[in-house]
Amino acid sequence: MSADSYDQTYDDGLVQLDRAAITLRRYHFPSGTSKVISLASIRGYKAESLGLFTQRFRIWGSSDLDLRRWLPLDVRRPFKSTLITLEMPGTRPSPAFTPARPDEFTALLDVLLSQRG
């Protein structure tokens, strides 16, 4: 599939993806400010189903006890299906989030990451 097949942006109100960056709204605790992550800083990502009890009901903050991932505020997370964790060298905890339309998000992210060269 060519990049021309895509709108080149994704925005579900909490997660925004464009040619330059991923913006995670309501990321920082307690201020709720956004985190902007340059696509150049992303090595890859992992998409996985939300656990029945583990990450699904974690509304904001660390998704596990050892602070491997940080989740932005998302009160609709219990109704979502897919957790995306970004692989970013030197960043701990890793940013993780639940896009509303995970298939659309990951398809566009794959295209944009492949265009980096």
Short mmCIF file of C-alpha atoms in Angstrom, two decimals, residues 50-52 55-59 74-81 98:
data_model
loop_
_atom_site.label_atom_id
_atom_site.label_comp_id
_atom_site.label_asym_id
_atom_site.label_seq_id
_atom_site.Cartn_x
_atom_site.Cartn_y
_atom_site.Cartn_z
CA LEU A 50 -5.48 -5.12 26.66
CA GLY A 51 -5.49 -7.54 29.57
CA LEU A 52 -8.83 -8.27 31.19
CA GLN A 55 -3.96 -2.34 31.75
CA ARG A 56 -7.66 -2.10 30.89
CA PHE A 57 -8.68 -0.38 34.12
CA ARG A 58 -5.53 1.71 34.54
CA ILE A 59 -7.00 5.10 33.66
CA ASP A 74 -8.14 7.95 29.15
CA VAL A 75 -11.45 7.33 30.90
CA ARG A 76 -12.63 5.25 27.91
CA ARG A 77 -9.70 2.79 28.14
CA PRO A 78 -11.85 0.01 29.70
CA PHE A 79 -13.86 -0.05 26.45
CA LYS A 80 -10.85 -0.18 24.12
CA SER A 81 -9.07 -3.25 22.79
CA THR A 98 -4.93 3.03 23.55
#
